[in-house]
């Protein structure tokens, strides 16, 4: 590999690893800052209460006069002043901690913004170095070529699984809209009582409460989701794989079932069953996507190591 390409690869790797580290650490920093802010607000409220109590004891009042007559005022005032002093110190310390954490969060966010092209830049240089090594030939080509082929296959599987997850979530949103449509239509009919049987009124309620476009969108979404489930099927014989195929069949059947959809006669339980099948299918896709993500990271690491070891 050319010396200039090695230098660019080193710099791109450093920027990418810094970007990864900051992106992983930032949520924790946000959480610590929020927690410290909560603590500061709690101390600030207690400090204000202590200040009010000291002011009350120092001012003339019936309760203060009674405390003075009973010989308790000075002791109470001394205790409250001591508590006020302690709370003030704790509040100042917590406020300083909030400021420090906020500064740290802002610093990390600024660094991430400056490194927003780090991932793309890293991939570009890696691809260039990879082509350079494979074009040159040599004993190091075979392991790298094998890893690259596995990586590309896995990236495609990742894409299909993500598409399936997104599609499933969109279908659930549409199904929820359809469920509300059914509930509203039945509610309107129930409110009309006997009048609900009049054909013209039924037509008006149906037309306003259940536009066919929503049903068509759900059917289209179910079809796409069934296709995604089929694409995600890797031919395994584990229980989850068998369940996923069964759910894919159920989704196809649900699409056909909606051909006869009617907001008045369709049972809410029918839609609930379809939603349950879609939700269960999504829950089966999640661990597959997680496993693909983890394996992608492993292959990316192997790929980088092979590229860096190349002469």
Tab-separated table of N, CA, C and O in Angstrom, residues 2-116:
chain	number	residue	atom	x	y	z
A	2	UNK	N	0.467	2.247	-0.740
A	2	UNK	CA	1.252	3.485	-0.828
A	2	UNK	C	1.344	4.171	0.533
A	2	UNK	O	0.412	4.093	1.347
A	3	UNK	N	2.504	4.856	0.754
A	3	UNK	CA	2.715	5.530	2.039
A	3	UNK	C	1.678	6.622	2.283
A	3	UNK	O	1.202	6.797	3.412
A	4	UNK	N	1.320	7.371	1.228
A	4	UNK	CA	0.329	8.447	1.409
A	4	UNK	C	-1.035	7.878	1.779
A	4	UNK	O	-1.777	8.450	2.579
A	5	UNK	N	-1.362	6.708	1.205
A	5	UNK	CA	-2.633	6.071	1.520
A	5	UNK	C	-2.628	5.536	2.947
A	5	UNK	O	-3.632	5.625	3.653
A	6	UNK	N	-1.494	5.011	3.389
A	6	UNK	CA	-1.372	4.547	4.781
A	6	UNK	C	-1.577	5.695	5.754
A	6	UNK	O	-2.254	5.552	6.777
A	7	UNK	N	-0.973	6.847	5.433
A	7	UNK	CA	-1.100	8.022	6.306
A	7	UNK	C	-2.545	8.496	6.362
A	7	UNK	O	-3.077	8.818	7.434
A	8	UNK	N	-3.215	8.525	5.217
A	8	UNK	CA	-4.619	8.947	5.178
A	8	UNK	C	-5.499	7.959	5.930
A	8	UNK	O	-6.446	8.341	6.619
A	9	UNK	N	-5.183	6.677	5.805
A	9	UNK	CA	-5.951	5.654	6.507
A	9	UNK	C	-5.790	5.801	8.014
A	9	UNK	O	-6.764	5.680	8.767
A	10	UNK	N	-4.575	6.096	8.447
A	10	UNK	CA	-4.322	6.279	9.891
A	10	UNK	C	-5.128	7.470	10.413
A	10	UNK	O	-5.798	7.371	11.454
A	11	UNK	N	-5.064	8.594	9.709
A	11	UNK	CA	-5.792	9.795	10.141
A	11	UNK	C	-7.305	9.560	10.145
A	11	UNK	O	-8.010	9.956	11.091
A	12	UNK	N	-7.802	8.906	9.095
A	12	UNK	CA	-9.243	8.641	9.004
A	12	UNK	C	-9.696	7.701	10.121
A	12	UNK	O	-10.782	7.867	10.685
A	13	UNK	N	-8.840	6.729	10.452
A	13	UNK	CA	-9.173	5.795	11.533
A	13	UNK	C	-9.239	6.504	12.871
A	13	UNK	O	-10.152	6.261	13.681
A	14	UNK	N	-8.284	7.403	13.117
A	14	UNK	CA	-8.275	8.164	14.372
A	14	UNK	C	-9.535	9.015	14.510
A	14	UNK	O	-10.166	9.051	15.576
A	15	UNK	N	-9.914	9.687	13.429
A	15	UNK	CA	-11.109	10.528	13.469
A	15	UNK	C	-12.371	9.683	13.666
A	15	UNK	O	-13.270	10.040	14.433
A	16	UNK	N	-12.420	8.549	12.989
A	16	UNK	CA	-13.590	7.665	13.087
A	16	UNK	C	-13.727	7.084	14.487
A	16	UNK	O	-14.833	7.045	15.050
A	17	UNK	N	-12.627	6.642	15.071
A	17	UNK	CA	-12.671	6.067	16.418
A	17	UNK	C	-13.052	7.133	17.451
A	17	UNK	O	-13.786	6.840	18.407
A	18	UNK	N	-12.563	8.352	17.257
A	18	UNK	CA	-12.952	9.448	18.156
A	18	UNK	C	-14.444	9.734	18.026
A	18	UNK	O	-15.148	9.930	19.025
A	19	UNK	N	-14.935	9.752	16.801
A	19	UNK	CA	-16.364	9.968	16.544
A	19	UNK	C	-17.197	8.880	17.196
A	19	UNK	O	-18.213	9.167	17.841
A	20	UNK	N	-16.777	7.615	17.077
A	20	UNK	CA	-17.499	6.503	17.693
A	20	UNK	C	-17.528	6.640	19.212
A	20	UNK	O	-18.560	6.423	19.853
A	21	UNK	N	-16.364	6.981	19.791
A	21	UNK	CA	-16.265	7.100	21.246
A	21	UNK	C	-17.169	8.216	21.760
A	21	UNK	O	-17.913	8.034	22.734
A	22	UNK	N	-17.129	9.362	21.113
A	22	UNK	CA	-17.950	10.493	21.546
A	22	UNK	C	-19.439	10.190	21.409
A	22	UNK	O	-20.235	10.524	22.291
A	23	UNK	N	-19.785	9.537	20.327
A	23	UNK	CA	-21.198	9.202	20.112
A	23	UNK	C	-21.704	8.218	21.163
A	23	UNK	O	-22.858	8.286	21.584
A	24	UNK	N	-20.812	7.318	21.603
A	24	UNK	CA	-21.195	6.352	22.633
A	24	UNK	C	-21.260	6.997	24.016
A	24	UNK	O	-22.092	6.622	24.853
A	25	UNK	N	-20.392	7.980	24.272
A	25	UNK	CA	-20.309	8.596	25.597
A	25	UNK	C	-21.324	9.713	25.810
A	25	UNK	O	-21.705	9.997	26.950
A	26	UNK	N	-21.776	10.356	24.737
A	26	UNK	CA	-22.633	11.533	24.868
A	26	UNK	C	-23.952	11.262	25.602
A	26	UNK	O	-24.334	12.055	26.472
A	27	UNK	N	-24.679	10.157	25.309
A	27	UNK	CA	-25.932	9.908	26.052
A	27	UNK	C	-25.709	9.819	27.564
A	27	UNK	O	-26.512	10.331	28.340
A	28	UNK	N	-24.607	9.171	27.984
A	28	UNK	CA	-24.310	9.078	29.411
A	28	UNK	C	-24.021	10.440	30.009
A	28	UNK	O	-24.424	10.726	31.151
A	29	UNK	N	-23.335	11.293	29.266
A	29	UNK	CA	-23.041	12.644	29.754
A	29	UNK	C	-24.325	13.463	29.883
A	29	UNK	O	-24.496	14.218	30.836
A	30	UNK	N	-25.215	13.303	28.924
A	30	UNK	CA	-26.519	13.984	28.998
A	30	UNK	C	-27.282	13.530	30.249
A	30	UNK	O	-27.871	14.345	30.962
A	31	UNK	N	-27.241	12.227	30.498
A	31	UNK	CA	-27.964	11.677	31.647
A	31	UNK	C	-27.373	12.187	32.963
A	31	UNK	O	-28.099	12.549	33.885
A	32	UNK	N	-26.032	12.217	33.055
A	32	UNK	CA	-25.385	12.729	34.277
A	32	UNK	C	-25.696	14.206	34.488
A	32	UNK	O	-25.910	14.641	35.624
A	33	UNK	N	-25.727	14.957	33.404
A	33	UNK	CA	-26.033	16.389	33.505
A	33	UNK	C	-27.478	16.592	33.988
A	33	UNK	O	-27.732	17.436	34.848
A	34	UNK	N	-28.400	15.800	33.453
A	34	UNK	CA	-29.805	15.902	33.865
A	34	UNK	C	-29.975	15.515	35.327
A	34	UNK	O	-30.713	16.158	36.075
A	35	UNK	N	-29.259	14.466	35.741
A	35	UNK	CA	-29.338	14.019	37.129
A	35	UNK	C	-28.787	15.083	38.082
A	35	UNK	O	-29.362	15.343	39.146
A	36	UNK	N	-27.670	15.696	37.683
A	36	UNK	CA	-27.074	16.728	38.525
A	36	UNK	C	-27.963	17.969	38.581
A	36	UNK	O	-28.069	18.627	39.625
A	37	UNK	N	-28.626	18.260	37.471
A	37	UNK	CA	-29.542	19.398	37.444
A	37	UNK	C	-30.724	19.155	38.377
A	37	UNK	O	-31.182	20.065	39.078
A	38	UNK	N	-31.224	17.913	38.391
A	38	UNK	CA	-32.310	17.556	39.306
A	38	UNK	C	-31.867	17.754	40.751
A	38	UNK	O	-32.613	18.297	41.574
A	39	UNK	N	-30.642	17.313	41.068
A	39	UNK	CA	-30.108	17.463	42.424
A	39	UNK	C	-29.960	18.945	42.790
A	39	UNK	O	-30.290	19.361	43.909
A	40	UNK	N	-29.493	19.738	41.827
A	40	UNK	CA	-29.330	21.176	42.057
A	40	UNK	C	-30.679	21.837	42.324
A	40	UNK	O	-30.814	22.646	43.252
A	41	UNK	N	-31.685	21.496	41.523
A	41	UNK	CA	-33.020	22.077	41.713
A	41	UNK	C	-33.606	21.698	43.070
A	41	UNK	O	-34.265	22.505	43.733
A	42	UNK	N	-33.362	20.458	43.497
A	42	UNK	CA	-33.863	20.003	44.799
A	42	UNK	C	-33.187	20.785	45.927
A	42	UNK	O	-33.843	21.219	46.883
A	43	UNK	N	-31.877	20.969	45.823
A	43	UNK	CA	-31.140	21.719	46.845
A	43	UNK	C	-31.544	23.190	46.844
A	43	UNK	O	-31.643	23.823	47.900
A	44	UNK	N	-31.786	23.730	45.646
A	44	UNK	CA	-32.174	25.135	45.535
A	44	UNK	C	-33.527	25.374	46.216
A	44	UNK	O	-33.721	26.399	46.889
A	45	UNK	N	-34.449	24.405	46.047
A	45	UNK	CA	-35.761	24.521	46.689
A	45	UNK	C	-35.624	24.442	48.214
A	45	UNK	O	-36.272	25.197	48.951
A	46	UNK	N	-34.760	23.534	48.688
A	46	UNK	CA	-34.536	23.394	50.133
A	46	UNK	C	-33.856	24.647	50.688
A	46	UNK	O	-34.167	25.089	51.813
A	47	UNK	N	-32.959	25.232	49.904
A	47	UNK	CA	-32.268	26.459	50.326
A	47	UNK	C	-33.261	27.611	50.469
A	47	UNK	O	-33.208	28.367	51.452
A	48	UNK	N	-34.158	27.723	49.512
A	48	UNK	CA	-35.164	28.794	49.577
A	48	UNK	C	-36.062	28.614	50.800
A	48	UNK	O	-36.400	29.588	51.486
A	49	UNK	N	-36.406	27.372	51.095
A	49	UNK	CA	-37.240	27.096	52.267
A	49	UNK	C	-36.509	27.464	53.551
A	49	UNK	O	-37.095	28.044	54.478
A	50	UNK	N	-35.203	27.153	53.618
A	50	UNK	CA	-34.404	27.479	54.804
A	50	UNK	C	-34.269	28.993	54.964
A	50	UNK	O	-34.322	29.522	56.086
A	51	UNK	N	-34.096	29.693	53.845
A	51	UNK	CA	-33.986	31.155	53.889
A	51	UNK	C	-35.277	31.770	54.427
A	51	UNK	O	-35.251	32.717	55.231
A	52	UNK	N	-36.404	31.223	53.994
A	52	UNK	CA	-37.695	31.727	54.471
A	52	UNK	C	-37.875	31.475	55.966
A	52	UNK	O	-38.409	32.318	56.694
A	53	UNK	N	-37.401	30.316	56.426
A	53	UNK	CA	-37.528	29.983	57.841
A	53	UNK	C	-36.648	30.896	58.693
A	53	UNK	O	-37.071	31.364	59.767
A	54	UNK	N	-35.425	31.176	58.235
A	54	UNK	CA	-34.540	32.088	58.960
A	54	UNK	C	-35.146	33.487	59.000
A	54	UNK	O	-35.137	34.161	60.039
A	55	UNK	N	-35.691	33.908	57.860
A	55	UNK	CA	-36.325	35.228	57.804
A	55	UNK	C	-37.507	35.300	58.757
A	55	UNK	O	-37.719	36.320	59.433
A	56	UNK	N	-38.282	34.220	58.833
A	56	UNK	CA	-39.433	34.193	59.735
A	56	UNK	C	-39.003	34.313	61.192
A	56	UNK	O	-39.601	35.049	61.981
A	57	UNK	N	-37.937	33.583	61.532
A	57	UNK	CA	-37.454	33.608	62.914
A	57	UNK	C	-36.837	34.960	63.268
A	57	UNK	O	-36.917	35.413	64.422
A	58	UNK	N	-36.197	35.602	62.288
A	58	UNK	CA	-35.577	36.897	62.553
A	58	UNK	C	-36.602	38.029	62.605
A	58	UNK	O	-36.363	39.063	63.224
A	59	UNK	N	-37.734	37.831	61.951
A	59	UNK	CA	-38.777	38.863	61.899
A	59	UNK	C	-39.717	38.729	63.101
A	59	UNK	O	-39.780	37.684	63.749
A	60	UNK	N	-40.464	39.815	63.340
A	60	UNK	CA	-41.441	39.771	64.432
A	60	UNK	C	-42.679	39.019	63.965
A	60	UNK	O	-43.233	39.279	62.897
A	61	UNK	N	-43.089	38.047	64.760
A	61	UNK	CA	-44.311	37.302	64.470
A	61	UNK	C	-44.826	36.705	65.775
A	61	UNK	O	-44.083	36.608	66.765
A	62	UNK	N	-46.076	36.319	65.764
A	62	UNK	CA	-46.666	35.720	66.964
A	62	UNK	C	-45.933	34.424	67.317
A	62	UNK	O	-45.588	34.182	68.476
A	63	UNK	N	-45.681	33.584	66.271
A	63	UNK	CA	-44.995	32.324	66.558
A	63	UNK	C	-43.566	32.573	67.032
A	63	UNK	O	-43.067	31.890	67.931
A	64	UNK	N	-42.921	33.624	66.451
A	64	UNK	CA	-41.569	33.962	66.886
A	64	UNK	C	-41.562	34.479	68.313
A	64	UNK	O	-40.650	34.190	69.090
A	65	UNK	N	-42.592	35.278	68.659
A	65	UNK	CA	-42.699	35.793	70.016
A	65	UNK	C	-42.883	34.648	71.015
A	65	UNK	O	-42.267	34.637	72.086
A	66	UNK	N	-43.716	33.671	70.657
A	66	UNK	CA	-43.927	32.521	71.523
A	66	UNK	C	-42.642	31.729	71.705
A	66	UNK	O	-42.300	31.296	72.817
A	67	UNK	N	-41.902	31.541	70.607
A	67	UNK	CA	-40.619	30.828	70.700
A	67	UNK	C	-39.646	31.579	71.602
A	67	UNK	O	-38.894	30.984	72.381
A	68	UNK	N	-39.670	32.936	71.500
A	68	UNK	CA	-38.769	33.747	72.314
A	68	UNK	C	-39.133	33.650	73.792
A	68	UNK	O	-38.256	33.513	74.657
A	69	UNK	N	-40.432	33.702	74.074
A	69	UNK	CA	-40.880	33.612	75.453
A	69	UNK	C	-40.555	32.254	76.069
A	69	UNK	O	-40.264	32.145	77.256
A	70	UNK	N	-40.613	31.227	75.236
A	70	UNK	CA	-40.325	29.871	75.733
A	70	UNK	C	-38.841	29.538	75.681
A	70	UNK	O	-38.425	28.426	76.010
A	71	UNK	N	-38.043	30.497	75.218
A	71	UNK	CA	-36.591	30.286	75.177
A	71	UNK	C	-36.127	29.383	74.051
A	71	UNK	O	-35.034	28.829	74.104
A	72	UNK	N	-36.948	29.269	73.011
A	72	UNK	CA	-36.569	28.369	71.923
A	72	UNK	C	-36.110	29.107	70.674
A	72	UNK	O	-35.571	28.500	69.760
A	73	UNK	N	-36.307	30.406	70.622
A	73	UNK	CA	-36.054	31.139	69.383
A	73	UNK	C	-34.591	31.092	68.981
A	73	UNK	O	-34.266	30.800	67.822
A	74	UNK	N	-33.662	31.388	69.908
A	74	UNK	CA	-32.241	31.428	69.573
A	74	UNK	C	-31.727	30.072	69.121
A	74	UNK	O	-30.929	29.972	68.183
A	75	UNK	N	-32.206	29.021	69.798
A	75	UNK	CA	-31.763	27.677	69.418
A	75	UNK	C	-32.262	27.326	68.017
A	75	UNK	O	-31.513	26.774	67.189
A	76	UNK	N	-33.524	27.674	67.757
A	76	UNK	CA	-34.085	27.394	66.434
A	76	UNK	C	-33.373	28.204	65.358
A	76	UNK	O	-33.027	27.700	64.288
A	77	UNK	N	-33.137	29.478	65.656
A	77	UNK	CA	-32.486	30.354	64.690
A	77	UNK	C	-31.071	29.888	64.394
A	77	UNK	O	-30.622	29.873	63.238
A	78	UNK	N	-30.351	29.492	65.439
A	78	UNK	CA	-28.987	28.993	65.259
A	78	UNK	C	-28.971	27.731	64.393
A	78	UNK	O	-28.133	27.587	63.496
A	79	UNK	N	-29.920	26.820	64.652
A	79	UNK	CA	-29.988	25.573	63.887
A	79	UNK	C	-30.333	25.843	62.420
A	79	UNK	O	-29.762	25.245	61.503
A	80	UNK	N	-31.265	26.777	62.180
A	80	UNK	CA	-31.671	27.082	60.813
A	80	UNK	C	-30.564	27.791	60.050
A	80	UNK	O	-30.373	27.563	58.857
A	81	UNK	N	-29.823	28.676	60.754
A	81	UNK	CA	-28.697	29.354	60.108
A	81	UNK	C	-27.609	28.349	59.711
A	81	UNK	O	-26.996	28.451	58.644
A	82	UNK	N	-27.382	27.371	60.588
A	82	UNK	CA	-26.388	26.343	60.288
A	82	UNK	C	-26.848	25.493	59.094
A	82	UNK	O	-26.060	25.174	58.206
A	83	UNK	N	-28.149	25.156	59.102
A	83	UNK	CA	-28.711	24.391	57.976
A	83	UNK	C	-28.637	25.200	56.690
A	83	UNK	O	-28.321	24.657	55.611
A	84	UNK	N	-28.908	26.509	56.799
A	84	UNK	CA	-28.855	27.386	55.632
A	84	UNK	C	-27.439	27.437	55.063
A	84	UNK	O	-27.237	27.375	53.851
A	85	UNK	N	-26.449	27.535	55.956
A	85	UNK	CA	-25.050	27.586	55.526
A	85	UNK	C	-24.640	26.292	54.819
A	85	UNK	O	-23.968	26.315	53.777
A	86	UNK	N	-25.080	25.161	55.366
A	86	UNK	CA	-24.753	23.860	54.763
A	86	UNK	C	-25.398	23.725	53.392
A	86	UNK	O	-24.753	23.293	52.420
A	87	UNK	N	-26.694	24.096	53.317
A	87	UNK	CA	-27.399	23.997	52.050
A	87	UNK	C	-26.819	24.928	50.994
A	87	UNK	O	-26.744	24.575	49.811
A	88	UNK	N	-26.373	26.101	51.429
A	88	UNK	CA	-25.777	27.057	50.494
A	88	UNK	C	-24.505	26.476	49.880
A	88	UNK	O	-24.279	26.571	48.665
A	89	UNK	N	-23.679	25.847	50.728
A	89	UNK	CA	-22.444	25.235	50.237
A	89	UNK	C	-22.749	24.082	49.276
A	89	UNK	O	-22.113	23.957	48.219
A	90	UNK	N	-23.728	23.248	49.642
A	90	UNK	CA	-24.096	22.120	48.782
A	90	UNK	C	-24.686	22.608	47.454
A	90	UNK	O	-24.419	22.035	46.393
A	91	UNK	N	-25.478	23.666	47.536
A	91	UNK	CA	-26.099	24.223	46.340
A	91	UNK	C	-25.042	24.818	45.409
A	91	UNK	O	-25.087	24.627	44.191
A	92	UNK	N	-24.080	25.518	45.981
A	92	UNK	CA	-22.999	26.091	45.184
A	92	UNK	C	-22.195	24.985	44.498
A	92	UNK	O	-21.830	25.096	43.319
A	93	UNK	N	-21.925	23.923	45.257
A	93	UNK	CA	-21.154	22.797	44.708
A	93	UNK	C	-21.930	22.112	43.575
A	93	UNK	O	-21.361	21.787	42.530
A	94	UNK	N	-23.237	21.912	43.790
A	94	UNK	CA	-24.065	21.272	42.766
A	94	UNK	C	-24.181	22.157	41.525
A	94	UNK	O	-24.149	21.672	40.393
A	95	UNK	N	-24.303	23.477	41.742
A	95	UNK	CA	-24.374	24.404	40.614
A	95	UNK	C	-23.101	24.389	39.794
A	95	UNK	O	-23.141	24.428	38.559
A	96	UNK	N	-21.958	24.301	40.481
A	96	UNK	CA	-20.677	24.222	39.785
A	96	UNK	C	-20.580	22.929	38.980
A	96	UNK	O	-20.103	22.919	37.835
A	97	UNK	N	-21.074	21.834	39.572
A	97	UNK	CA	-21.051	20.537	38.886
A	97	UNK	C	-21.924	20.568	37.638
A	97	UNK	O	-21.543	20.027	36.593
A	98	UNK	N	-23.103	21.205	37.741
A	98	UNK	CA	-23.982	21.333	36.584
A	98	UNK	C	-23.289	22.116	35.477
A	98	UNK	O	-23.322	21.735	34.304
A	99	UNK	N	-22.639	23.212	35.859
A	99	UNK	CA	-21.926	24.025	34.878
A	99	UNK	C	-20.809	23.241	34.199
A	99	UNK	O	-20.628	23.321	32.978
A	100	UNK	N	-20.052	22.477	34.988
A	100	UNK	CA	-18.948	21.687	34.429
A	100	UNK	C	-19.472	20.619	33.472
A	100	UNK	O	-18.903	20.408	32.384
A	101	UNK	N	-20.541	19.931	33.886
A	101	UNK	CA	-21.105	18.875	33.040
A	101	UNK	C	-21.703	19.459	31.762
A	101	UNK	O	-21.570	18.880	30.676
A	102	UNK	N	-22.361	20.611	31.892
A	102	UNK	CA	-22.946	21.254	30.721
A	102	UNK	C	-21.854	21.667	29.739
A	102	UNK	O	-21.996	21.516	28.518
A	103	UNK	N	-20.749	22.170	30.284
A	103	UNK	CA	-19.606	22.556	29.431
A	103	UNK	C	-19.045	21.339	28.713
A	103	UNK	O	-18.705	21.392	27.521
A	104	UNK	N	-18.949	20.225	29.451
A	104	UNK	CA	-18.429	18.992	28.868
A	104	UNK	C	-19.350	18.478	27.757
A	104	UNK	O	-18.878	18.050	26.689
A	105	UNK	N	-20.661	18.536	27.987
A	105	UNK	CA	-21.619	18.093	26.975
A	105	UNK	C	-21.503	18.952	25.725
A	105	UNK	O	-21.489	18.441	24.596
A	106	UNK	N	-21.416	20.260	25.916
A	106	UNK	CA	-21.291	21.164	24.771
A	106	UNK	C	-19.997	20.910	24.007
A	106	UNK	O	-19.970	20.964	22.766
A	107	UNK	N	-18.926	20.636	24.737
A	107	UNK	CA	-17.635	20.342	24.092
A	107	UNK	C	-17.746	19.087	23.235
A	107	UNK	O	-17.280	19.051	22.082
A	108	UNK	N	-18.387	18.039	23.784
A	108	UNK	CA	-18.547	16.791	23.048
A	108	UNK	C	-19.420	16.991	21.817
A	108	UNK	O	-19.145	16.438	20.739
A	109	UNK	N	-20.501	17.785	21.963
A	109	UNK	CA	-21.388	18.041	20.830
A	109	UNK	C	-20.665	18.805	19.732
A	109	UNK	O	-20.863	18.531	18.536
A	110	UNK	N	-19.816	19.759	20.114
A	110	UNK	CA	-19.044	20.514	19.129
A	110	UNK	C	-18.038	19.615	18.411
A	110	UNK	O	-17.837	19.725	17.196
A	111	UNK	N	-17.405	18.705	19.176
A	111	UNK	CA	-16.470	17.767	18.566
A	111	UNK	C	-17.184	16.840	17.581
A	111	UNK	O	-16.670	16.563	16.497
A	112	UNK	N	-18.366	16.355	17.991
A	112	UNK	CA	-19.131	15.481	17.105
A	112	UNK	C	-19.534	16.210	15.824
A	112	UNK	O	-19.518	15.621	14.732
A	113	UNK	N	-19.892	17.483	15.971
A	113	UNK	CA	-20.265	18.265	14.796
A	113	UNK	C	-19.078	18.414	13.854
A	113	UNK	O	-19.225	18.325	12.624
A	114	UNK	N	-17.886	18.634	14.442
A	114	UNK	CA	-16.678	18.770	13.619
A	114	UNK	C	-16.294	17.449	12.960
A	114	UNK	O	-15.613	17.439	11.925
A	115	UNK	N	-16.751	16.324	13.557
A	115	UNK	CA	-16.407	14.995	13.037
A	115	UNK	C	-17.575	14.345	12.298
A	115	UNK	O	-17.588	13.131	12.112
A	116	UNK	N	-18.560	15.139	11.887
A	116	UNK	CA	-19.760	14.569	11.280
A	116	UNK	C	-19.476	13.822	9.978
A	116	UNK	O	-20.266	12.961	9.564
